[in-house]
Amino acid sequence: MATELATIVFRSVFIENLALNFLLGVCTYIAVSQRVETAFGLGVAVTLVQTLTVPINNVIYRQLLSPGALDWLGLEALDLTFLRFIAFIGVIAAFVQVLELVLERHFPRLEQALGTYLPLLTVNCAILGASLFMVQRDYGFTESVAFGFGSGAGWALAIVLFASIRERLKESEVPDGLQGLGIAFIVTGLLALGFVGLRGIEF
Amino acid sequence: MNLSSTYRKVFLDPLVDNNPITLQVLGLCSALAVTSQLLPAIIMSIAVIAVLAFANVAVSLLRHVMPRSIRLIIEVTLIASAVIVVDEFLKAFFPEVSTVLSVFVGLIITNCIVLARVETFAMHNNSFSSLLDGIANGLGYSWILLTVASLRELFGSGSLLGYSVLPMAEAGGWYEPNQLMLLTPSAFFIIAGLIWLIRTVRPAAIDQNVVTSASNAEPNQDGN
């Protein structure tokens, strides 16, 4: 069991990295990677939100939405899986709101640094994406904790790496048309290429 | 500016000059992963246009009755409902494409383009121009998506929409496929190329959302 969980974490951090392999959350990834410090804070926030929302969504999906989950109410053959989008996004939005309040109260500095980006986590595709992958791959509860943590950490790793490269990039000369956004894509592509190299690893 | 030219501007602006992907850096997330072949990209584009148009019109109609404090939740719920309809429709009529797109249809909900248009445009405009805006932004998104997908399918597997265009070497032809094109990083490279192209052709299109390095971040003429 322990090795299985370790495998899930390892896979979701390196091999199936949400940002670099599935290109999820790329909008935030490009927009909030000017400085390593903010990138790191955002990475931590994403990891936290992922680690908690994926298992919560897992419980909701298994106990309420999946076919046959409401048998005990006498509602056999009721299949509510189509409601998963609304349910998941609701959980994520509510959770982000709570996180914002907690950070404001206990970690005001981090809250200030993340500022406007925190509410954006609601529409960060990586977070909803992780919950949807959880359903698609049919993870159980403990597996979903591992997957949530791993995929969040993988996203954090990607954005911190990218922000560090970008800080250096400010010093370099880039062709006019590629300034800013263009070069950001090329760098991300090269980073992603590096992660592709890890694909061959099997357990 | 008279009415029809306002509509014209609303419609044409998002196609190149204010393209959601290359200029506003929105909506990349759910998009690029489906571009290794042309067919899923086409279906994805249609889905996004449909959701954008629906969400824009719905929000625009409701904009006077929505309490401001809970508008985000309402917007997201409206978008999610549209996406559910699209997802069920694909599952019923195009089951194979639905399998290929897997979670990415659901991710249209978190596609930043949709929320951005709803928030910045539909909240302040009438429903007809919101409809135009939704469709135009969807098209601006689509042409980038389709360009990336055609390039990737053409050079990655020598075909378009599954029909062989460049005869592959392994099937007796002359074309040695570029394996890189089948991997996700190629999407980044192609988009970077497109951005370069658009900015070279239209120098006015300097990005306003992403702060560029101080060296060339000159304020542009519009004062944006």
Short mmCIF file of C-alpha atoms in Angstrom, two decimals:
data_model
loop_
_atom_site.label_atom_id
_atom_site.label_comp_id
_atom_site.label_asym_id
_atom_site.label_seq_id
_atom_site.Cartn_x
_atom_site.Cartn_y
_atom_site.Cartn_z
CA MET A 1 0.00 0.00 0.00
CA ALA A 2 2.73 2.42 1.01
CA THR A 3 4.66 1.83 -2.19
CA GLU A 4 1.50 2.28 -4.21
CA LEU A 5 0.91 5.67 -2.62
CA ALA A 6 4.53 6.65 -3.10
CA THR A 7 4.17 5.70 -6.75
CA ILE A 8 1.11 7.90 -7.14
CA VAL A 9 2.91 10.84 -5.56
CA PHE A 10 6.01 10.32 -7.68
CA ARG A 11 4.04 9.92 -10.88
CA SER A 12 1.95 13.02 -10.29
CA VAL A 13 4.94 15.16 -9.37
CA PHE A 14 7.33 14.19 -12.14
CA ILE A 15 5.86 12.03 -14.86
CA GLU A 16 2.34 13.39 -15.14
CA ASN A 17 3.06 16.91 -14.01
CA LEU A 18 -0.17 18.89 -14.32
CA ALA A 19 1.46 22.06 -15.58
CA LEU A 20 4.08 20.67 -17.90
CA ASN A 21 2.50 17.46 -19.13
CA PHE A 22 -1.22 18.27 -19.19
CA LEU A 23 -0.77 22.04 -19.56
CA LEU A 24 -3.21 22.76 -16.77
CA GLY A 25 -3.16 26.01 -14.85
CA VAL A 26 -0.89 27.55 -17.44
CA CYS A 27 -2.60 30.95 -17.31
CA THR A 28 -1.76 31.48 -13.67
CA TYR A 29 1.58 29.81 -14.27
CA ILE A 30 2.60 32.37 -16.87
CA ALA A 31 1.07 35.36 -15.10
CA VAL A 32 2.41 34.80 -11.58
CA SER A 33 5.96 33.73 -12.24
CA GLN A 34 7.76 37.06 -12.26
CA ARG A 35 9.30 36.51 -8.84
CA VAL A 36 10.39 33.31 -7.11
CA GLU A 37 8.95 34.38 -3.78
CA THR A 38 5.40 34.88 -5.06
CA ALA A 39 5.65 31.77 -7.20
CA PHE A 40 6.65 29.77 -4.15
CA GLY A 41 3.74 31.17 -2.11
CA LEU A 42 1.31 30.37 -4.87
CA GLY A 43 2.79 26.90 -5.21
CA VAL A 44 2.24 26.27 -1.50
CA ALA A 45 -1.34 27.54 -1.77
CA VAL A 46 -2.05 25.29 -4.75
CA THR A 47 -0.56 22.27 -2.97
CA LEU A 48 -2.69 22.98 0.09
CA VAL A 49 -5.88 23.46 -1.90
CA GLN A 50 -5.21 20.33 -3.98
CA THR A 51 -4.37 18.13 -1.00
CA LEU A 52 -7.67 19.02 0.63
CA THR A 53 -10.12 19.52 -2.24
CA VAL A 54 -9.30 16.32 -4.13
CA PRO A 55 -10.15 14.08 -1.13
CA ILE A 56 -13.25 16.17 -0.29
CA ASN A 57 -14.42 15.84 -3.86
CA ASN A 58 -13.60 12.16 -3.72
CA VAL A 59 -15.93 11.70 -0.75
CA ILE A 60 -18.68 13.75 -2.39
CA TYR A 61 -18.35 11.82 -5.61
CA ARG A 62 -18.35 8.40 -3.99
CA GLN A 63 -21.04 9.07 -1.40
CA LEU A 64 -23.46 11.25 -3.35
CA LEU A 65 -22.89 11.35 -7.06
CA SER A 66 -21.63 8.01 -8.33
CA PRO A 67 -24.22 5.60 -9.73
CA GLY A 68 -25.90 3.69 -6.92
CA ALA A 69 -24.53 5.93 -4.16
CA LEU A 70 -27.99 6.89 -3.01
CA ASP A 71 -29.36 3.34 -2.86
CA TRP A 72 -29.97 3.72 0.87
CA LEU A 73 -32.53 6.41 0.13
CA GLY A 74 -34.40 4.01 -2.08
CA LEU A 75 -33.23 5.93 -5.14
CA GLU A 76 -31.73 3.05 -7.05
CA ALA A 77 -30.45 3.58 -10.55
CA LEU A 78 -29.98 7.26 -9.82
CA ASP A 79 -26.86 8.47 -11.61
CA LEU A 80 -25.85 11.97 -10.65
CA THR A 81 -22.36 11.90 -12.15
CA PHE A 82 -23.28 14.71 -14.53
CA LEU A 83 -23.53 17.01 -11.50
CA ARG A 84 -19.86 16.52 -10.72
CA PHE A 85 -18.72 19.70 -12.49
CA ILE A 86 -20.97 21.95 -10.44
CA ALA A 87 -20.29 20.07 -7.21
CA PHE A 88 -16.52 20.16 -7.62
CA ILE A 89 -16.31 23.79 -8.62
CA GLY A 90 -18.54 24.68 -5.68
CA VAL A 91 -16.30 22.85 -3.24
CA ILE A 92 -13.21 24.47 -4.72
CA ALA A 93 -14.70 27.98 -4.67
CA ALA A 94 -15.89 27.61 -1.07
CA PHE A 95 -12.57 26.16 0.00
CA VAL A 96 -10.55 28.95 -1.60
CA GLN A 97 -12.73 31.49 0.17
CA VAL A 98 -12.11 29.82 3.54
CA LEU A 99 -8.40 29.60 2.82
CA GLU A 100 -8.36 33.31 2.07
CA LEU A 101 -9.97 34.11 5.43
CA VAL A 102 -7.59 31.83 7.33
CA LEU A 103 -4.53 33.30 5.62
CA GLU A 104 -5.74 36.82 6.23
CA ARG A 105 -6.12 36.09 9.91
CA HIS A 106 -3.00 34.04 10.57
CA PHE A 107 -0.53 34.68 7.74
CA PRO A 108 -1.18 38.26 6.62
CA ARG A 109 2.18 38.51 4.84
CA LEU A 110 1.55 35.52 2.63
CA GLU A 111 -1.96 36.74 1.98
CA GLN A 112 -0.62 40.09 0.85
CA ALA A 113 1.98 38.53 -1.39
CA LEU A 114 -0.61 36.32 -3.08
CA GLY A 115 -3.10 39.17 -3.14
CA THR A 116 -5.35 38.97 -6.14
CA TYR A 117 -4.08 35.58 -7.22
CA LEU A 118 -5.73 33.67 -4.42
CA PRO A 119 -9.30 34.06 -5.73
CA LEU A 120 -7.94 33.05 -9.13
CA LEU A 121 -7.22 29.60 -7.73
CA THR A 122 -10.92 28.92 -8.14
CA VAL A 123 -10.56 29.14 -11.88
CA ASN A 124 -7.19 27.46 -11.94
CA CYS A 125 -7.66 24.51 -14.27
CA ALA A 126 -5.05 22.48 -12.42
CA ILE A 127 -7.25 22.27 -9.34
CA LEU A 128 -10.47 21.27 -11.07
CA GLY A 129 -8.39 19.11 -13.41
CA ALA A 130 -6.95 17.12 -10.51
CA SER A 131 -10.45 16.39 -9.18
CA LEU A 132 -11.63 15.27 -12.62
CA PHE A 133 -8.58 13.05 -13.10
CA MET A 134 -9.32 11.57 -9.69
CA VAL A 135 -12.77 10.51 -10.94
CA GLN A 136 -11.46 9.30 -14.26
CA ARG A 137 -8.77 7.14 -12.66
CA ASP A 138 -11.15 5.86 -10.02
CA TYR A 139 -8.93 6.64 -7.03
CA GLY A 140 -9.99 5.60 -3.53
CA PHE A 141 -9.80 7.96 -0.57
CA THR A 142 -6.18 7.50 0.52
CA GLU A 143 -5.06 7.41 -3.10
CA SER A 144 -6.85 10.69 -3.69
CA VAL A 145 -4.98 12.29 -0.79
CA ALA A 146 -1.69 11.13 -2.31
CA PHE A 147 -2.73 12.26 -5.77
CA GLY A 148 -3.94 15.65 -4.54
CA PHE A 149 -0.71 16.28 -2.71
CA GLY A 150 1.50 15.00 -5.52
CA SER A 151 -0.18 16.94 -8.28
CA GLY A 152 -0.17 20.13 -6.20
CA ALA A 153 3.49 19.69 -5.35
CA GLY A 154 4.29 18.99 -8.99
CA TRP A 155 2.58 22.19 -10.05
CA ALA A 156 4.45 24.10 -7.32
CA LEU A 157 7.75 22.60 -8.47
CA ALA A 158 7.06 23.63 -12.06
CA ILE A 159 6.17 27.23 -11.23
CA VAL A 160 9.13 27.70 -8.87
CA LEU A 161 11.55 26.33 -11.47
CA PHE A 162 10.02 28.57 -14.11
CA ALA A 163 10.09 31.68 -11.91
CA SER A 164 13.77 31.13 -11.11
CA ILE A 165 14.60 30.88 -14.80
CA ARG A 166 12.51 33.95 -15.50
CA GLU A 167 14.32 36.05 -12.93
CA ARG A 168 17.56 35.30 -14.75
CA LEU A 169 15.90 35.94 -18.08
CA LYS A 170 15.39 39.61 -17.23
CA GLU A 171 19.13 40.13 -17.74
CA SER A 172 19.25 38.53 -21.15
CA GLU A 173 18.62 39.96 -24.58
CA VAL A 174 15.55 38.56 -26.25
CA PRO A 175 14.39 39.38 -29.81
CA ASP A 176 11.75 42.13 -29.77
CA GLY A 177 8.75 40.10 -30.80
CA LEU A 178 9.52 37.39 -28.27
CA GLN A 179 9.87 39.69 -25.26
CA GLY A 180 7.80 38.69 -22.28
CA LEU A 181 5.14 36.27 -23.32
CA GLY A 182 6.90 34.65 -26.28
CA ILE A 183 10.06 33.73 -24.45
CA ALA A 184 7.99 32.54 -21.49
CA PHE A 185 6.37 29.95 -23.74
CA ILE A 186 9.69 28.82 -25.17
CA VAL A 187 11.19 28.41 -21.70
CA THR A 188 8.13 26.47 -20.54
CA GLY A 189 8.44 24.27 -23.61
CA LEU A 190 12.07 23.50 -22.79
CA LEU A 191 11.16 22.77 -19.17
CA ALA A 192 8.37 20.47 -20.31
CA LEU A 193 10.82 18.74 -22.62
CA GLY A 194 12.99 18.00 -19.60
CA PHE A 195 10.04 16.43 -17.82
CA VAL A 196 9.19 14.33 -20.88
CA GLY A 197 12.53 12.65 -20.34
CA LEU A 198 11.23 11.23 -17.06
CA ARG A 199 8.40 9.43 -18.81
CA GLY A 200 10.32 6.24 -19.32
CA ILE A 201 10.57 5.61 -15.57
CA GLU A 202 8.40 2.69 -14.53
CA PHE A 203 7.89 0.97 -11.24
CA MET B 1 -18.98 55.56 -33.88
CA ASN B 2 -22.35 54.30 -35.02
CA LEU B 3 -24.00 51.15 -33.81
CA SER B 4 -22.99 48.73 -36.54
CA SER B 5 -19.35 49.76 -36.42
CA THR B 6 -19.39 49.22 -32.65
CA TYR B 7 -20.59 45.71 -33.27
CA ARG B 8 -17.96 45.30 -35.96
CA LYS B 9 -15.25 46.29 -33.53
CA VAL B 10 -16.64 44.01 -30.85
CA PHE B 11 -16.53 41.17 -33.33
CA LEU B 12 -13.20 41.79 -35.06
CA ASP B 13 -11.07 42.93 -32.15
CA PRO B 14 -10.66 39.57 -30.41
CA LEU B 15 -9.60 37.82 -33.60
CA VAL B 16 -6.08 39.24 -33.87
CA ASP B 17 -5.53 42.59 -32.20
CA ASN B 18 -6.81 41.53 -28.84
CA ASN B 19 -6.63 37.78 -29.20
CA PRO B 20 -7.46 36.01 -25.95
CA ILE B 21 -4.63 33.50 -26.20
CA THR B 22 -1.69 35.39 -27.65
CA LEU B 23 -2.40 38.73 -25.98
CA GLN B 24 -4.39 38.23 -22.88
CA VAL B 25 -2.81 34.85 -21.99
CA LEU B 26 -6.20 33.39 -21.18
CA GLY B 27 -7.61 29.96 -21.68
CA LEU B 28 -4.45 28.10 -22.48
CA CYS B 29 -5.00 25.54 -19.81
CA SER B 30 -7.77 23.43 -21.17
CA ALA B 31 -6.73 23.98 -24.73
CA LEU B 32 -3.24 22.94 -25.56
CA ALA B 33 -3.47 19.38 -24.39
CA VAL B 34 -6.06 18.56 -27.03
CA THR B 35 -4.06 19.87 -29.96
CA SER B 36 -2.03 16.83 -30.97
CA GLN B 37 -4.71 16.04 -33.55
CA LEU B 38 -7.04 18.24 -35.54
CA LEU B 39 -10.41 16.56 -34.91
CA PRO B 40 -10.48 16.90 -31.10
CA ALA B 41 -9.30 20.48 -31.50
CA ILE B 42 -12.22 21.27 -33.82
CA ILE B 43 -14.73 19.76 -31.42
CA MET B 44 -13.09 21.55 -28.51
CA SER B 45 -13.29 24.86 -30.38
CA ILE B 46 -16.98 24.40 -31.12
CA ALA B 47 -17.61 23.50 -27.48
CA VAL B 48 -15.79 26.59 -26.23
CA ILE B 49 -17.62 28.88 -28.68
CA ALA B 50 -20.96 27.43 -27.59
CA VAL B 51 -20.19 27.80 -23.89
CA LEU B 52 -18.81 31.31 -24.32
CA ALA B 53 -21.80 32.50 -26.33
CA PHE B 54 -24.28 30.95 -23.91
CA ALA B 55 -22.56 32.21 -20.76
CA ASN B 56 -22.12 35.70 -22.17
CA VAL B 57 -25.77 36.02 -23.20
CA ALA B 58 -27.07 34.52 -19.95
CA VAL B 59 -24.96 36.76 -17.75
CA SER B 60 -25.78 39.80 -19.85
CA LEU B 61 -29.50 39.12 -19.47
CA LEU B 62 -29.17 38.65 -15.73
CA ARG B 63 -26.73 41.47 -15.12
CA HIS B 64 -29.28 43.83 -13.56
CA VAL B 65 -30.84 41.29 -11.21
CA MET B 66 -27.67 39.64 -9.89
CA PRO B 67 -26.56 40.86 -6.47
CA ARG B 68 -22.93 41.95 -6.84
CA SER B 69 -21.65 40.02 -3.87
CA ILE B 70 -22.59 36.60 -5.21
CA ARG B 71 -22.13 37.28 -8.89
CA LEU B 72 -19.05 35.07 -9.23
CA ILE B 73 -20.86 32.03 -7.90
CA ILE B 74 -23.80 32.67 -10.23
CA GLU B 75 -21.50 33.14 -13.21
CA VAL B 76 -19.58 29.97 -12.48
CA THR B 77 -22.81 28.02 -12.02
CA LEU B 78 -24.14 29.28 -15.35
CA ILE B 79 -20.89 28.35 -17.09
CA ALA B 80 -20.86 24.94 -15.41
CA SER B 81 -24.44 24.27 -16.55
CA ALA B 82 -23.52 25.09 -20.13
CA VAL B 83 -20.50 22.79 -19.90
CA ILE B 84 -22.62 19.96 -18.51
CA VAL B 85 -24.96 20.24 -21.49
CA VAL B 86 -22.02 20.22 -23.91
CA ASP B 87 -20.44 17.26 -22.15
CA GLU B 88 -23.65 15.20 -22.17
CA PHE B 89 -24.21 16.12 -25.82
CA LEU B 90 -20.72 14.92 -26.79
CA LYS B 91 -21.13 11.72 -24.78
CA ALA B 92 -24.40 10.99 -26.56
CA PHE B 93 -23.48 11.87 -30.13
CA PHE B 94 -19.67 11.71 -30.36
CA PRO B 95 -18.62 9.10 -27.79
CA GLU B 96 -15.14 8.55 -29.32
CA VAL B 97 -14.25 12.23 -29.36
CA SER B 98 -15.61 12.53 -25.85
CA THR B 99 -13.17 9.84 -24.71
CA VAL B 100 -10.24 11.62 -26.38
CA LEU B 101 -11.15 14.95 -24.81
CA SER B 102 -11.74 13.22 -21.44
CA VAL B 103 -11.46 15.74 -18.62
CA PHE B 104 -10.75 18.66 -20.89
CA VAL B 105 -14.39 19.35 -21.69
CA GLY B 106 -15.08 19.76 -17.98
CA LEU B 107 -12.14 22.09 -17.78
CA ILE B 108 -13.89 24.61 -20.02
CA ILE B 109 -15.51 25.73 -16.74
CA THR B 110 -12.17 26.97 -15.50
CA ASN B 111 -11.17 28.27 -18.90
CA CYS B 112 -10.14 31.78 -18.01
CA ILE B 113 -11.49 33.18 -21.29
CA VAL B 114 -15.04 32.38 -20.32
CA LEU B 115 -14.92 33.97 -16.89
CA ALA B 116 -12.91 36.92 -18.15
CA ARG B 117 -15.40 37.72 -20.93
CA VAL B 118 -18.35 37.27 -18.62
CA GLU B 119 -16.81 39.53 -15.98
CA THR B 120 -15.36 42.24 -18.17
CA PHE B 121 -17.80 42.32 -21.06
CA ALA B 122 -21.16 40.68 -20.45
CA MET B 123 -21.61 42.41 -17.10
CA HIS B 124 -21.63 45.79 -18.84
CA ASN B 125 -23.15 45.24 -22.26
CA ASN B 126 -26.41 44.27 -23.88
CA SER B 127 -27.09 40.70 -24.83
CA PHE B 128 -26.58 41.05 -28.58
CA SER B 129 -23.10 42.54 -28.34
CA SER B 130 -22.34 39.98 -25.62
CA LEU B 131 -23.33 37.24 -28.03
CA LEU B 132 -21.02 38.72 -30.68
CA ASP B 133 -18.25 39.11 -28.14
CA GLY B 134 -18.64 35.52 -26.99
CA ILE B 135 -18.54 34.13 -30.51
CA ALA B 136 -15.66 36.37 -31.56
CA ASN B 137 -13.53 35.48 -28.57
CA GLY B 138 -14.35 31.85 -29.16
CA LEU B 139 -13.20 32.22 -32.77
CA GLY B 140 -10.04 34.06 -31.73
CA TYR B 141 -9.31 31.13 -29.44
CA SER B 142 -10.27 28.59 -32.08
CA TRP B 143 -8.01 29.76 -34.86
CA ILE B 144 -4.98 29.55 -32.59
CA LEU B 145 -6.08 26.12 -31.40
CA LEU B 146 -6.69 24.89 -34.96
CA THR B 147 -3.38 26.29 -36.24
CA VAL B 148 -1.47 24.56 -33.47
CA ALA B 149 -3.42 21.34 -33.99
CA SER B 150 -2.93 21.28 -37.77
CA LEU B 151 0.79 21.90 -37.46
CA ARG B 152 1.14 19.22 -34.82
CA GLU B 153 -0.87 16.62 -36.68
CA LEU B 154 0.70 17.42 -40.05
CA PHE B 155 4.31 17.26 -38.91
CA GLY B 156 3.81 14.79 -36.08
CA SER B 157 1.90 12.09 -37.92
CA GLY B 158 1.89 13.30 -41.53
CA SER B 159 -1.88 13.54 -41.73
CA LEU B 160 -4.77 15.96 -41.36
CA LEU B 161 -8.07 14.84 -39.81
CA GLY B 162 -6.72 11.31 -40.10
CA TYR B 163 -6.15 11.49 -43.89
CA SER B 164 -2.55 10.98 -44.86
CA VAL B 165 -1.05 14.12 -46.41
CA LEU B 166 2.65 13.55 -46.12
CA PRO B 167 3.35 9.88 -46.90
CA MET B 168 5.09 8.44 -43.86
CA ALA B 169 8.49 6.77 -44.27
CA GLU B 170 7.38 3.66 -42.41
CA ALA B 171 4.49 3.22 -44.85
CA GLY B 172 6.77 3.48 -47.89
CA GLY B 173 6.61 7.26 -48.32
CA TRP B 174 9.35 9.83 -47.83
CA TYR B 175 8.25 11.76 -44.74
CA GLU B 176 10.08 11.06 -41.52
CA PRO B 177 7.68 12.27 -38.80
CA ASN B 178 8.86 14.69 -36.17
CA GLN B 179 8.22 12.91 -32.89
CA LEU B 180 8.56 16.15 -30.93
CA MET B 181 5.30 17.36 -32.44
CA LEU B 182 3.41 14.59 -30.66
CA LEU B 183 4.74 15.67 -27.28
CA THR B 184 3.22 18.51 -25.29
CA PRO B 185 6.25 20.84 -25.37
CA SER B 186 5.72 21.41 -29.09
CA ALA B 187 2.46 23.25 -28.32
CA PHE B 188 4.43 25.80 -26.32
CA PHE B 189 6.97 26.28 -29.10
CA ILE B 190 4.28 26.74 -31.75
CA ILE B 191 2.39 29.28 -29.65
CA ALA B 192 5.61 31.17 -28.98
CA GLY B 193 6.14 31.26 -32.75
CA LEU B 194 2.61 32.53 -33.34
CA ILE B 195 3.06 35.26 -30.74
CA TRP B 196 6.31 36.27 -32.40
CA LEU B 197 4.60 36.37 -35.78
CA ILE B 198 1.61 38.43 -34.60
CA ARG B 199 3.83 40.93 -32.83
CA THR B 200 6.14 41.31 -35.78
CA VAL B 201 3.26 41.91 -38.17
CA ARG B 202 1.35 44.11 -35.73
CA PRO B 203 3.84 45.88 -33.49
CA ALA B 204 1.00 47.61 -31.64
CA ALA B 205 0.09 44.29 -30.12
CA ILE B 206 2.37 44.54 -27.11
CA ASP B 207 1.05 42.61 -24.19
CA GLN B 208 -0.56 44.58 -21.44
CA ASN B 209 -1.33 41.83 -19.00
CA VAL B 210 2.05 40.29 -18.48
CA VAL B 211 4.61 42.77 -17.29
CA THR B 212 7.60 42.49 -19.57
CA SER B 213 11.14 43.09 -18.49
CA ALA B 214 11.77 46.74 -17.74
CA SER B 215 14.08 47.16 -20.72
CA ASN B 216 11.36 47.29 -23.36
CA ALA B 217 8.16 47.82 -21.42
CA GLU B 218 7.36 51.15 -22.96
CA PRO B 219 3.83 52.34 -22.32
CA ASN B 220 1.96 52.01 -25.58
CA GLN B 221 0.11 54.78 -27.31
CA ASP B 222 -3.37 53.95 -26.08
CA GLY B 223 -2.29 54.58 -22.55
CA ASN B 224 -3.27 51.09 -21.49
#
